[in-house]
Structures are given as structure tokens and as C-alpha cells.
Backbone as numpy.savetxt, mean C-alpha at the origin, in Angstrom:
# Nx Ny Nz CAx CAy CAz Cx Cy Cz
-20.65 -10.38 1.83 -21.16 -9.00 1.82 -20.10 -8.07 1.18
-20.54 -7.23 0.26 -19.63 -6.27 -0.38 -19.54 -5.01 0.45
-18.34 -4.54 0.67 -18.12 -3.25 1.31 -17.51 -2.28 0.30
-17.36 -1.02 0.68 -16.89 -0.02 -0.27 -15.49 -0.32 -0.79
-14.63 -0.84 0.07 -13.22 -0.99 -0.30 -12.57 -2.03 0.59
-11.65 -2.78 -0.01 -10.79 -3.71 0.75 -9.38 -3.14 0.80
-8.81 -3.06 1.99 -7.46 -2.57 2.19 -6.53 -3.76 2.33
-5.66 -3.96 1.34 -4.72 -5.09 1.37 -3.39 -4.62 1.92
-2.99 -5.18 3.06 -1.78 -4.77 3.77 -0.78 -5.89 3.76
0.39 -5.70 3.17 1.42 -6.73 3.17 2.25 -6.66 4.47
2.67 -7.85 4.95 3.47 -7.88 6.15 4.36 -9.11 6.17
5.44 -9.01 6.96 6.31 -10.16 7.22 7.07 -9.93 8.52
6.65 -10.62 9.57 7.34 -10.58 10.86 7.67 -9.15 11.34
6.67 -8.30 11.30 6.87 -6.90 11.77 5.70 -6.51 12.66
5.52 -7.24 13.75 4.32 -7.04 14.57 4.24 -5.65 15.20
5.38 -5.10 15.62 5.35 -3.78 16.25 4.88 -2.70 15.30
5.36 -2.76 14.07 4.94 -1.78 13.06 3.49 -2.05 12.62
3.16 -3.30 12.39 1.78 -3.65 11.96 0.75 -3.22 13.00
1.10 -3.33 14.25 0.17 -2.90 15.30 -0.14 -1.42 15.20
0.88 -0.59 14.95 0.66 0.85 14.79 -0.18 1.13 13.55
0.07 0.39 12.51 -0.69 0.56 11.26 -2.19 0.22 11.49
-2.45 -0.88 12.19 -3.84 -1.25 12.45 -4.55 -0.24 13.34
-3.82 0.37 14.26 -4.41 1.44 15.07 -4.83 2.59 14.15
-4.00 2.87 13.15 -4.35 3.91 12.16 -5.63 3.59 11.43
-5.86 2.32 11.11 -7.10 1.96 10.44 -8.28 1.93 11.36
-8.06 1.73 12.67 -9.13 1.85 13.65 -9.62 3.29 13.73
-8.78 4.23 13.32 -9.02 5.65 13.50 -9.58 6.33 12.24
-9.97 5.56 11.23 -10.41 6.12 9.97 -11.81 6.75 10.09
-12.02 7.84 9.34 -13.33 8.47 9.29 -14.32 7.59 8.52
-13.85 6.87 7.51 -14.67 5.94 6.75 -14.60 4.58 7.45
-15.77 3.98 7.71 -15.83 2.72 8.44 -16.22 1.52 7.57
-16.70 1.79 6.35 -17.20 0.70 5.50 -16.06 0.13 4.65
-15.19 -0.63 5.31 -14.05 -1.24 4.62 -13.64 -2.49 5.37
-12.90 -3.35 4.65 -12.32 -4.51 5.30 -10.80 -4.46 5.19
-10.15 -5.10 6.14 -8.70 -5.27 6.11 -8.38 -6.69 5.63
-7.49 -6.78 4.67 -6.98 -8.09 4.22 -5.47 -8.06 4.44
-4.98 -8.91 5.34 -3.54 -8.99 5.61 -2.91 -10.00 4.66
-2.00 -9.53 3.81 -1.26 -10.41 2.90 0.08 -10.75 3.57
0.12 -11.90 4.20 1.21 -12.30 5.11 2.13 -13.31 4.42
3.35 -12.86 4.14 4.30 -13.68 3.40 5.14 -14.55 4.34
4.45 -15.28 5.27 5.15 -16.28 6.06 5.53 -15.87 7.46
4.82 -14.93 8.07 5.12 -14.51 9.44 4.88 -15.62 10.44
5.45 -15.47 11.63 5.24 -16.43 12.70 3.87 -16.23 13.35
3.59 -17.06 14.34 2.31 -17.03 15.04 2.06 -15.69 15.74
3.12 -14.92 16.01 2.95 -13.64 16.69 2.05 -12.70 15.87
2.22 -12.74 14.54 1.40 -11.88 13.69 -0.08 -12.33 13.74
-0.31 -13.64 13.71 -1.69 -14.15 13.81 -2.32 -13.72 15.12
-1.57 -13.75 16.21 -2.10 -13.35 17.52 -2.44 -11.88 17.54
-1.58 -11.06 16.90 -1.83 -9.63 16.84 -3.14 -9.36 16.08
-3.27 -10.03 14.94 -4.49 -9.85 14.12 -5.74 -10.26 14.91
-5.68 -11.33 15.63 -6.80 -11.78 16.45 -7.19 -10.73 17.48
-6.19 -10.04 18.05 -6.47 -9.03 19.07 -7.19 -7.80 18.50
-7.13 -7.63 17.17 -7.78 -6.49 16.52 -9.10 -6.89 15.86
-9.49 -8.15 15.88 -10.63 -8.60 15.09 -11.94 -7.88 15.40
-12.15 -7.51 16.66 -13.44 -6.88 17.02 -13.43 -5.36 16.90
-12.38 -4.79 16.33 -12.25 -3.35 16.25 -12.71 -2.74 14.93
-13.11 -3.61 13.99 -13.51 -3.15 12.66 -14.95 -3.60 12.34
-15.53 -2.98 11.34 -16.91 -3.34 10.97 -17.00 -4.73 10.36
-15.88 -5.19 9.76 -15.86 -6.50 9.12 -14.65 -7.27 9.66
-14.73 -8.61 9.69 -13.58 -9.39 10.17 -12.34 -9.16 9.32
-11.18 -9.13 9.97 -9.92 -9.06 9.24 -9.70 -10.40 8.53
-9.37 -10.32 7.24 -9.06 -11.52 6.46 -7.54 -11.71 6.52
-7.10 -12.81 7.09 -5.65 -13.07 7.22 -5.27 -14.13 6.20
-4.57 -13.69 5.15 -4.13 -14.60 4.07 -2.63 -14.87 4.31
-2.32 -16.11 4.66 -0.96 -16.48 5.05 -0.42 -17.56 4.12
0.87 -17.49 3.86 1.56 -18.61 3.16 2.85 -18.91 3.86
3.33 -20.10 3.66 4.57 -20.56 4.30 5.76 -19.70 3.89
6.66 -19.47 4.84 7.86 -18.67 4.56 8.81 -19.47 3.66
8.92 -19.01 2.42 9.81 -19.65 1.45 10.56 -18.59 0.66
11.10 -17.63 1.43 11.77 -16.50 0.78 10.78 -15.43 0.38
11.26 -14.44 -0.35 10.46 -13.29 -0.76 9.46 -13.70 -1.85
8.17 -13.77 -1.47 7.11 -14.16 -2.41 5.93 -13.18 -2.32
6.27 -11.91 -2.38 5.26 -10.88 -2.20 4.18 -10.93 -3.29
4.58 -11.14 -4.52 3.62 -11.18 -5.63 2.61 -12.31 -5.42
3.09 -13.46 -4.96 2.22 -14.59 -4.74 1.19 -14.29 -3.65
1.63 -13.75 -2.53 0.69 -13.49 -1.43 -0.26 -12.37 -1.80
0.18 -11.43 -2.62 -0.72 -10.37 -3.07 -1.82 -10.94 -3.97
-1.46 -11.82 -4.85 -2.46 -12.45 -5.72 -3.48 -13.22 -4.90
-3.01 -13.95 -3.92 -3.92 -14.71 -3.04 -4.85 -13.77 -2.28
-4.31 -12.65 -1.83 -5.10 -11.67 -1.08 -6.17 -11.01 -1.96
-5.80 -10.71 -3.20 -6.77 -10.13 -4.13 -7.96 -11.05 -4.31
-7.70 -12.33 -4.45 -8.80 -13.32 -4.64 -9.70 -13.32 -3.41
-9.13 -13.20 -2.21 -9.91 -13.28 -0.97 -10.63 -11.97 -0.65
-10.25 -10.87 -1.26 -10.87 -9.57 -0.95 -12.33 -9.56 -1.36
-13.17 -8.97 -0.51 -14.61 -8.97 -0.70 -15.18 -7.66 -1.21
-14.37 -6.88 -1.91 -14.83 -5.62 -2.49 -14.42 -5.57 -3.95
-15.13 -4.78 -4.71 -14.78 -4.56 -6.12 -13.65 -3.54 -6.26
-13.35 -2.82 -5.17 -12.32 -1.79 -5.20 -11.29 -2.08 -4.12
-9.99 -2.03 -4.49 -8.91 -2.45 -3.61 -7.90 -1.34 -3.38
-7.44 -1.23 -2.14 -6.39 -0.29 -1.78 -5.18 -1.09 -1.28
-4.03 -0.84 -1.88 -2.81 -1.56 -1.53 -1.90 -0.70 -0.68
-1.40 -1.27 0.41 -0.46 -0.57 1.26 0.40 -1.63 1.99
1.31 -1.13 2.83 2.25 -2.02 3.53 2.07 -1.94 5.04
2.54 -2.95 5.71 2.41 -3.04 7.16 3.37 -2.17 7.91
4.02 -1.23 7.23 4.87 -0.25 7.88 4.42 1.17 7.53
3.19 1.32 7.03 2.66 2.64 6.61 1.40 2.96 7.41
1.51 3.92 8.33 0.37 4.33 9.16 -0.47 5.32 8.35
-1.77 5.06 8.19 -2.66 5.96 7.43 -3.17 7.11 8.27
-3.23 8.30 7.68 -3.93 9.40 8.34 -5.43 9.08 8.36
-6.17 9.70 9.24 -7.57 9.30 9.45 -8.45 9.45 8.22
-8.05 10.28 7.26 -8.85 10.47 6.03 -8.29 9.67 4.86
-7.38 8.73 5.14 -6.68 7.98 4.08 -7.68 7.24 3.18
-8.52 6.41 3.78 -9.48 5.63 2.98 -10.49 6.53 2.30
-10.99 7.54 2.99 -12.01 8.42 2.41 -11.47 9.15 1.20
-10.17 9.49 1.20 -9.58 10.18 0.05 -9.50 9.23 -1.16
-9.13 7.99 -0.92 -9.10 7.02 -2.03 -10.49 6.85 -2.63
-11.50 6.77 -1.78 -12.88 6.61 -2.27 -13.33 7.90 -3.01
-12.92 9.04 -2.55 -13.31 10.29 -3.17 -12.80 10.39 -4.60
-11.57 9.98 -4.83 -10.94 10.17 -6.13 -11.02 8.98 -7.07
-11.56 7.84 -6.60 -11.64 6.66 -7.47 -12.50 6.95 -8.70
-12.12 6.32 -9.80 -12.84 6.53 -11.06 -12.58 5.36 -11.99
-13.63 4.90 -12.67 -13.48 3.81 -13.60 -12.46 4.19 -14.67
-11.59 3.24 -15.01 -10.57 3.48 -16.03 -9.28 4.09 -15.47
-9.20 4.22 -14.14 -8.02 4.79 -13.50 -7.56 3.95 -12.33
-6.26 4.03 -11.98 -5.83 3.67 -10.64 -5.26 4.92 -10.00
-5.26 4.96 -8.67 -4.79 6.14 -7.95 -3.37 5.92 -7.44
-2.51 6.88 -7.67 -1.10 6.78 -7.32 -0.76 7.69 -6.15
-0.53 7.07 -4.99 -0.18 7.85 -3.79 1.28 7.62 -3.40
1.69 8.33 -2.38 3.09 8.19 -1.89 3.08 8.01 -0.39
4.24 8.30 0.23 4.32 8.26 1.68 5.31 9.33 2.16
5.22 9.61 3.45 6.22 10.48 4.08 7.10 9.58 4.95
8.36 9.50 4.61 9.27 8.56 5.27 9.86 9.14 6.55
9.74 8.37 7.64 10.27 8.80 8.93 11.60 8.13 9.21
12.45 8.78 10.00 13.67 8.12 10.49 13.31 7.10 11.57
14.23 6.20 11.87 13.96 5.12 12.78 13.61 5.61 14.20
14.33 6.61 14.68 14.07 7.07 16.05 12.65 7.66 16.19
12.21 8.38 15.17 10.84 8.94 15.21 9.81 7.82 15.09
10.10 6.83 14.26 9.19 5.69 14.10 8.95 5.00 15.44
10.02 4.85 16.23 9.90 4.19 17.52 9.16 5.04 18.54
9.25 6.36 18.41 8.64 7.29 19.37 7.11 7.31 19.30
6.55 7.01 18.15 5.11 7.19 17.93 4.32 6.23 18.83
3.40 6.79 19.59 2.54 6.03 20.50 1.14 5.85 19.90
0.33 5.02 20.55 -1.07 4.86 20.14 -1.77 6.22 20.17
-1.52 7.00 21.19 -2.17 8.30 21.33 -1.76 9.26 20.23
-0.51 9.18 19.79 -0.02 10.04 18.71 -0.76 9.74 17.41
-1.06 8.45 17.19 -1.80 8.05 15.98 -3.24 8.50 16.09
-3.86 8.26 17.23 -5.27 8.59 17.41 -5.54 10.09 17.37
-4.60 10.86 17.91 -4.76 12.33 17.92 -4.35 12.95 16.60
-3.56 12.22 15.81 -3.06 12.78 14.55 -1.74 13.50 14.70
-1.16 13.51 15.90 0.11 14.21 16.12 1.20 13.76 15.15
1.23 12.45 14.89 2.33 11.92 14.07 2.22 12.34 12.60
1.12 13.02 12.24 0.98 13.57 10.87 1.16 15.10 10.87
1.45 15.66 12.04 1.59 17.09 12.19 3.06 17.50 11.92
3.32 18.34 10.92 4.69 18.71 10.60 5.48 19.29 11.78
4.77 20.07 12.63 5.45 20.69 13.77 5.84 19.63 14.81
4.93 18.68 15.05 5.24 17.59 15.99 6.41 16.75 15.46
6.39 16.45 14.17 7.46 15.64 13.61 8.81 16.38 13.66
8.78 17.68 13.42 10.03 18.46 13.47 10.62 18.48 14.88
9.74 18.41 15.89 10.21 18.37 17.29 10.70 16.99 17.69
10.40 15.99 16.85 10.68 14.63 17.23 11.58 13.89 16.23
12.54 14.61 15.70 13.62 13.98 14.94 13.54 14.04 13.43
12.50 14.71 12.87 12.37 14.79 11.42 12.98 16.10 10.94
13.81 16.02 9.90 14.42 17.22 9.36 13.37 18.15 8.74
13.55 19.43 8.97 12.66 20.43 8.37 13.04 20.62 6.91
12.19 20.17 6.00 12.46 20.36 4.58 11.14 20.41 3.81
11.25 20.58 2.51 10.07 20.77 1.65 9.12 19.58 1.69
9.67 18.38 1.93 8.83 17.17 1.93 7.73 17.22 2.98
7.90 18.04 4.02 6.87 18.16 5.06 5.57 18.75 4.51
5.65 19.42 3.35 4.43 19.99 2.74 3.43 18.89 2.34
3.91 17.64 2.21 2.98 16.55 1.93 1.91 16.41 3.00
2.24 16.84 4.20 1.37 16.62 5.34 0.41 17.77 5.60
0.49 18.84 4.78 -0.43 19.96 4.95 -1.84 19.54 4.50
-2.84 19.81 5.33 -4.21 19.46 5.01 -4.98 20.71 4.55
-4.95 20.96 3.26 -5.69 22.08 2.66 -5.97 21.67 1.21
-7.21 21.42 0.89 -7.57 20.75 -0.36 -7.08 21.49 -1.60
-7.17 22.81 -1.63 -6.72 23.54 -2.83 -5.20 23.38 -2.99
-4.48 23.48 -1.89 -3.03 23.29 -1.94 -2.69 21.87 -2.37
-3.38 20.89 -1.79 -3.14 19.48 -2.12 -3.37 19.23 -3.62
-4.47 19.76 -4.14 -4.79 19.58 -5.58 -3.72 20.24 -6.45
-3.29 21.40 -6.08 -2.25 22.10 -6.84 -0.94 21.30 -6.83
-0.57 20.79 -5.65 0.68 20.03 -5.54 0.60 18.69 -6.29
-0.57 18.05 -6.26 -0.75 16.82 -7.05 -0.56 17.13 -8.55
-0.97 18.32 -8.96 -0.90 18.71 -10.37 0.52 19.02 -10.80
1.30 19.74 -9.95 2.62 20.20 -10.38 3.77 19.23 -10.02
3.51 18.24 -9.18 4.63 17.39 -8.76 5.24 16.65 -9.97
6.55 16.60 -10.03 7.22 15.90 -11.14 7.20 14.39 -10.98
6.78 13.90 -9.81 6.77 12.45 -9.56 5.78 11.77 -10.50
6.19 10.66 -11.12 5.34 9.96 -12.06 4.18 9.29 -11.35
3.08 9.15 -12.08 1.85 8.53 -11.54 1.93 7.01 -11.69
2.76 6.40 -10.84 3.03 4.96 -10.93 2.17 4.18 -9.93
2.14 2.87 -10.11 1.46 1.97 -9.16 2.44 1.72 -8.03
2.14 2.26 -6.85 3.01 2.18 -5.70 2.37 1.26 -4.64
3.06 0.17 -4.33 2.47 -0.84 -3.46 2.13 -0.37 -2.06
2.68 0.75 -1.63 2.42 1.27 -0.29 1.21 2.20 -0.28
0.73 2.63 -1.46 -0.37 3.60 -1.47 -0.93 3.73 -2.88
-1.70 2.73 -3.28 -2.36 2.74 -4.57 -3.69 2.04 -4.47
-4.70 2.52 -5.20 -5.98 1.82 -5.23 -6.47 1.67 -6.66
-7.26 0.63 -6.90 -7.75 0.36 -8.25 -8.92 -0.61 -8.19
-9.55 -0.84 -9.33 -10.64 -1.79 -9.41 -10.08 -3.21 -9.55
-10.71 -4.11 -8.80 -10.28 -5.50 -8.79 -10.33 -6.10 -10.20
-11.37 -5.75 -10.96 -11.53 -6.31 -12.28 -10.38 -5.94 -13.22
-9.78 -4.80 -12.99 -8.64 -4.37 -13.81 -7.42 -5.25 -13.53
-7.23 -5.59 -12.26 -6.13 -6.48 -11.90 -6.31 -7.86 -12.45
-7.53 -8.34 -12.42 -7.84 -9.65 -12.97 -7.57 -9.65 -14.49
-7.87 -8.53 -15.14 -7.67 -8.42 -16.58 -6.21 -8.52 -17.01
-5.30 -8.12 -16.11 -3.88 -8.22 -16.45 -3.22 -9.45 -15.77
-4.07 -10.32 -15.20 -3.64 -11.55 -14.51 -2.81 -11.26 -13.26
-3.11 -10.14 -12.59 -2.54 -9.84 -11.29 -1.05 -9.60 -11.31
-0.42 -9.76 -10.16 1.01 -9.54 -10.02 1.80 -10.67 -10.68
2.96 -10.30 -11.19 3.83 -11.25 -11.90 4.69 -12.00 -10.88
4.42 -13.27 -10.69 5.13 -14.04 -9.67 6.56 -14.42 -10.06
6.97 -14.01 -11.27 8.38 -14.13 -11.65 9.21 -13.01 -11.04
8.53 -11.99 -10.50 9.22 -10.81 -9.96 9.58 -11.01 -8.48
10.81 -10.65 -8.15 11.25 -10.61 -6.74 11.25 -9.15 -6.30
11.96 -8.84 -5.20 11.97 -7.47 -4.68 12.58 -6.50 -5.71
11.86 -5.39 -5.90 12.37 -4.33 -6.77 11.48 -4.07 -7.97
10.53 -3.14 -7.83 9.71 -2.72 -8.98 8.54 -3.62 -9.30
8.18 -4.53 -8.45 7.06 -5.45 -8.77 5.74 -4.70 -8.84
5.59 -3.64 -8.07 4.37 -2.84 -8.15 4.36 -1.96 -9.40
5.52 -1.40 -9.74 5.61 -0.60 -10.97 5.25 -1.46 -12.19
5.70 -2.73 -12.16 5.50 -3.62 -13.29 4.02 -3.87 -13.56
3.22 -4.09 -12.51 1.80 -4.33 -12.73 1.13 -3.05 -13.19
1.61 -1.90 -12.73 1.10 -0.61 -13.18 1.35 -0.39 -14.66
2.53 -0.81 -15.13 2.86 -0.66 -16.54 2.01 -1.54 -17.42
1.66 -2.74 -16.91 0.73 -3.58 -17.68 -0.71 -3.01 -17.66
-1.06 -2.36 -16.57 -2.38 -1.67 -16.54 -2.41 -0.54 -17.57
-1.31 0.19 -17.70 -1.23 1.21 -18.73 -1.39 0.60 -20.12
-0.74 -0.56 -20.34 -0.88 -1.23 -21.63 -2.29 -1.68 -21.90
-3.05 -1.96 -20.84 -4.45 -2.34 -20.96 -5.33 -1.13 -21.32
-4.82 0.07 -21.07 -5.58 1.28 -21.34 -6.05 1.99 -20.09
-5.64 1.47 -18.92 -5.99 2.13 -17.65 -5.07 3.33 -17.45
-5.63 4.45 -17.00 -4.86 5.65 -16.74 -4.60 5.77 -15.22
-3.91 6.82 -14.83 -3.56 6.99 -13.43 -3.78 8.44 -12.96
-4.20 8.57 -11.72 -4.34 9.88 -11.08 -3.32 10.03 -9.96
-2.80 11.23 -9.83 -1.84 11.53 -8.78 -2.58 12.02 -7.52
-2.37 11.32 -6.38 -3.01 11.74 -5.12 -2.00 11.77 -3.97
-0.72 11.92 -4.28 0.31 11.81 -3.24 0.22 12.90 -2.17
-0.46 14.03 -2.48 -0.62 15.10 -1.51 -2.01 15.08 -0.87
-2.83 14.08 -1.24 -4.20 13.99 -0.70 -4.35 12.81 0.23
-3.92 11.64 -0.20 -4.05 10.41 0.62 -2.71 10.15 1.30
-2.66 10.43 2.58 -1.37 10.48 3.29 -1.15 9.28 4.21
0.05 8.70 4.10 0.48 7.72 5.11 1.93 8.01 5.44
2.33 7.63 6.65 3.73 7.82 7.06 4.42 6.47 7.13
5.63 6.41 6.64 6.38 5.17 6.50 7.34 5.01 7.66
7.18 3.93 8.42 8.05 3.62 9.54 9.33 2.97 9.03
10.45 3.40 9.53 11.74 2.95 9.02 12.07 1.54 9.53
12.83 0.81 8.75 13.27 -0.55 9.11 14.39 -0.97 8.15
15.06 -2.04 8.51 16.11 -2.59 7.64 15.50 -3.30 6.45
16.24 -3.37 5.35 15.78 -4.06 4.17 16.79 -5.15 3.82
16.54 -6.35 4.31 17.50 -7.42 4.11 17.25 -8.25 2.87
16.29 -7.81 2.04 15.90 -8.63 0.91 16.38 -8.07 -0.44
17.19 -7.00 -0.42 17.69 -6.45 -1.68 18.74 -7.38 -2.29
18.60 -7.61 -3.59 19.53 -8.45 -4.34 19.70 -7.83 -5.71
20.90 -7.37 -6.03 21.14 -6.65 -7.29 20.83 -7.49 -8.52
21.14 -8.77 -8.45 20.88 -9.67 -9.57 19.39 -9.75 -9.85
18.59 -9.91 -8.78 17.14 -9.97 -8.94 16.58 -8.66 -9.44
17.17 -7.56 -8.93 16.71 -6.24 -9.35 16.93 -6.08 -10.86
18.08 -6.46 -11.35 18.38 -6.35 -12.78 17.43 -7.22 -13.61
17.12 -8.42 -13.09 16.16 -9.30 -13.77 14.80 -8.64 -13.88
14.38 -8.00 -12.79 13.09 -7.33 -12.79 13.05 -6.19 -13.80
14.15 -5.45 -13.89 14.22 -4.36 -14.85 14.07 -4.87 -16.27
14.66 -6.01 -16.58 14.56 -6.59 -17.93 13.12 -7.01 -18.22
12.44 -7.56 -17.21 11.02 -7.93 -17.41 10.21 -6.70 -17.73
10.44 -5.62 -16.97 9.66 -4.39 -17.18 9.96 -3.79 -18.56
11.22 -3.77 -18.94 11.59 -3.23 -20.25 10.95 -4.01 -21.37
10.92 -5.34 -21.25 10.29 -6.20 -22.25 8.80 -5.90 -22.34
8.14 -5.76 -21.19 6.69 -5.51 -21.15 6.33 -4.19 -21.82
7.13 -3.16 -21.50 6.88 -1.84 -22.07 7.08 -1.86 -23.58
8.19 -2.43 -24.03 8.52 -2.48 -25.46 7.47 -3.27 -26.24
6.99 -4.39 -25.67 6.08 -5.27 -26.39 4.62 -5.08 -25.99
4.36 -4.05 -25.18 2.99 -3.72 -24.76 2.27 -4.93 -24.15
2.96 -5.65 -23.26 2.42 -6.81 -22.60 1.33 -6.40 -21.61
0.20 -7.08 -21.65 -0.90 -6.80 -20.72 -0.98 -7.88 -19.64
-1.00 -9.13 -20.05 -1.16 -10.24 -19.10 0.17 -10.92 -18.82
0.46 -11.13 -17.52 1.59 -11.96 -17.17 1.18 -13.43 -17.26
2.11 -14.26 -17.56 1.79 -15.71 -17.63 1.71 -16.35 -16.26
2.54 -15.89 -15.34 2.63 -16.46 -13.99 1.93 -15.54 -13.00
0.59 -15.58 -12.99 -0.14 -14.62 -12.18 -1.28 -15.20 -11.38
-2.35 -14.42 -11.27 -3.43 -14.69 -10.34 -4.37 -15.81 -10.79
-4.29 -16.19 -12.07 -5.26 -17.13 -12.61 -5.16 -18.49 -11.94
-4.05 -18.82 -11.30 -3.93 -20.12 -10.66 -4.67 -20.20 -9.31
-5.23 -19.04 -8.86 -5.95 -19.03 -7.58 -7.44 -18.77 -7.72
-7.88 -18.46 -8.95 -9.31 -18.14 -9.13 -10.03 -19.28 -9.85
């Protein structure tokens, strides 16, 4: 059965954060969607968590798992894309709690020939830990005043969380941030990803989402800025997977693709379809 949108959520051994994220999706105003968990080798604890949420959505959660063999995010994303049961896909991470209108905003702005480029509001670790189920369900954790009282610095970035459509549209228009493919908050048509052969499995941590976006640009797909419209908050955590050598390798791949207008990666999704 086709639904309006499939939400692909990446995760790896982060059950506490994933639980908060799934509560956020239980709280969406739009109900016609499926969750696809792209699991890069988590333990049985993640599977048990997913099972506990199975009856809370209109459609069963699709759990796409692969054995833990180091950082293989591109591979699990390609597998998840194949398993998704919608023509339109929303990509995000298991540490990003969506505001209740998150999915509805992506559906509102979707358009053939475009992908949507969103962002996130990053929280400090102490605030991330403070957020309760009730804070997510009530929307408190998206309220700038609540956040300021609970460890978030008062600065201009809090304007991302203002809910006023004219203001949001204006800020989307004037923001200097580039309209890139951001793995924590981007949506697009599945057929466009298939056309570029999905994520490049030669890529490790660092810019793998930007890289597929650059190949979509080479295909002729454009991008819309929605960073002030489709809101999610990013829970803080350690990043033990950064490797400068891999990062430099990824930059060279991206530079080559841009210079040579590469559309299809050789090591991509075609091996799973």
C-alpha cells in the first residue's frame, strides 16, 4: 500500500535518543506516513524498542538492519530506500525530534523537480537529557522560552523555532545557508534517487548527504530552502566516527563529481533493486 511519504530514520545504538524521536513522530498532525529505520548494526535493544512502537503508527515500522561492520551509512540508506513504500521520501536521523508539523510541512512544499533542504536546531547535552515524553507531546521542547530556561543560550538561532508562516517564508528566502541535501532534514522523490543510483557507498562519514545532493543538481533537480518551516531539534551526543583521512577522501570525490558533472555513482543502490 502506498502512503503519502516514507520517513527514513538512520540509527546506531542510540535507543534513548531514538525513543524520543519516535515519540515525536507519534505526535505528528499528518498520519499518512510510514517509518523506515535504517539501522547500521545496532544491538537487539534497538529492535526491542522498535517493536514497542509498532502499534502506534498507521503503518508498520520497517526495520532495515545490517551487521555492524564499521560506518556504512550509505549502504543502509540505499537498502532503506529500496524497502520504502512511498514515492516520496523524507530523510532524517535518530537524534532529531520532529515538531508536530514536520511531516506536513515537507508535504506542503514538495514539488516535482526539487528536493527540500531543511536544517535543525542543535541542543546542548544537558538540555537533550532533560526533555521528557510530555515535553515532546506538548511541544515545550520547541518553545524558545522553555529552551532558554533549560540550558539553551539566547541567540539569533532561536528564531528558527518561531511559528509564523510569513516570517518563516521570509527567513527561508534571506538565509545565506546553501540549499543542500542534509541527511537530518531533507525530502525528495524516490525516482530521483534511483536516477542517480542512490548514495555513494565509497563515502564514509563526512559530506555523504551533500554528495548525493550535488549529483541530483547535476541531474537537473533543483532545491528549495525550508529550514525555517520544517523544524526538528538535534539531541547532542559524541561523534566517535570522525576520521580526517576519510573526510579528505570524501572531499575529493565531491570535487571530482562537481567538476565532471557526475550524475550516477558506480557503487550505489542498483545492487539492491
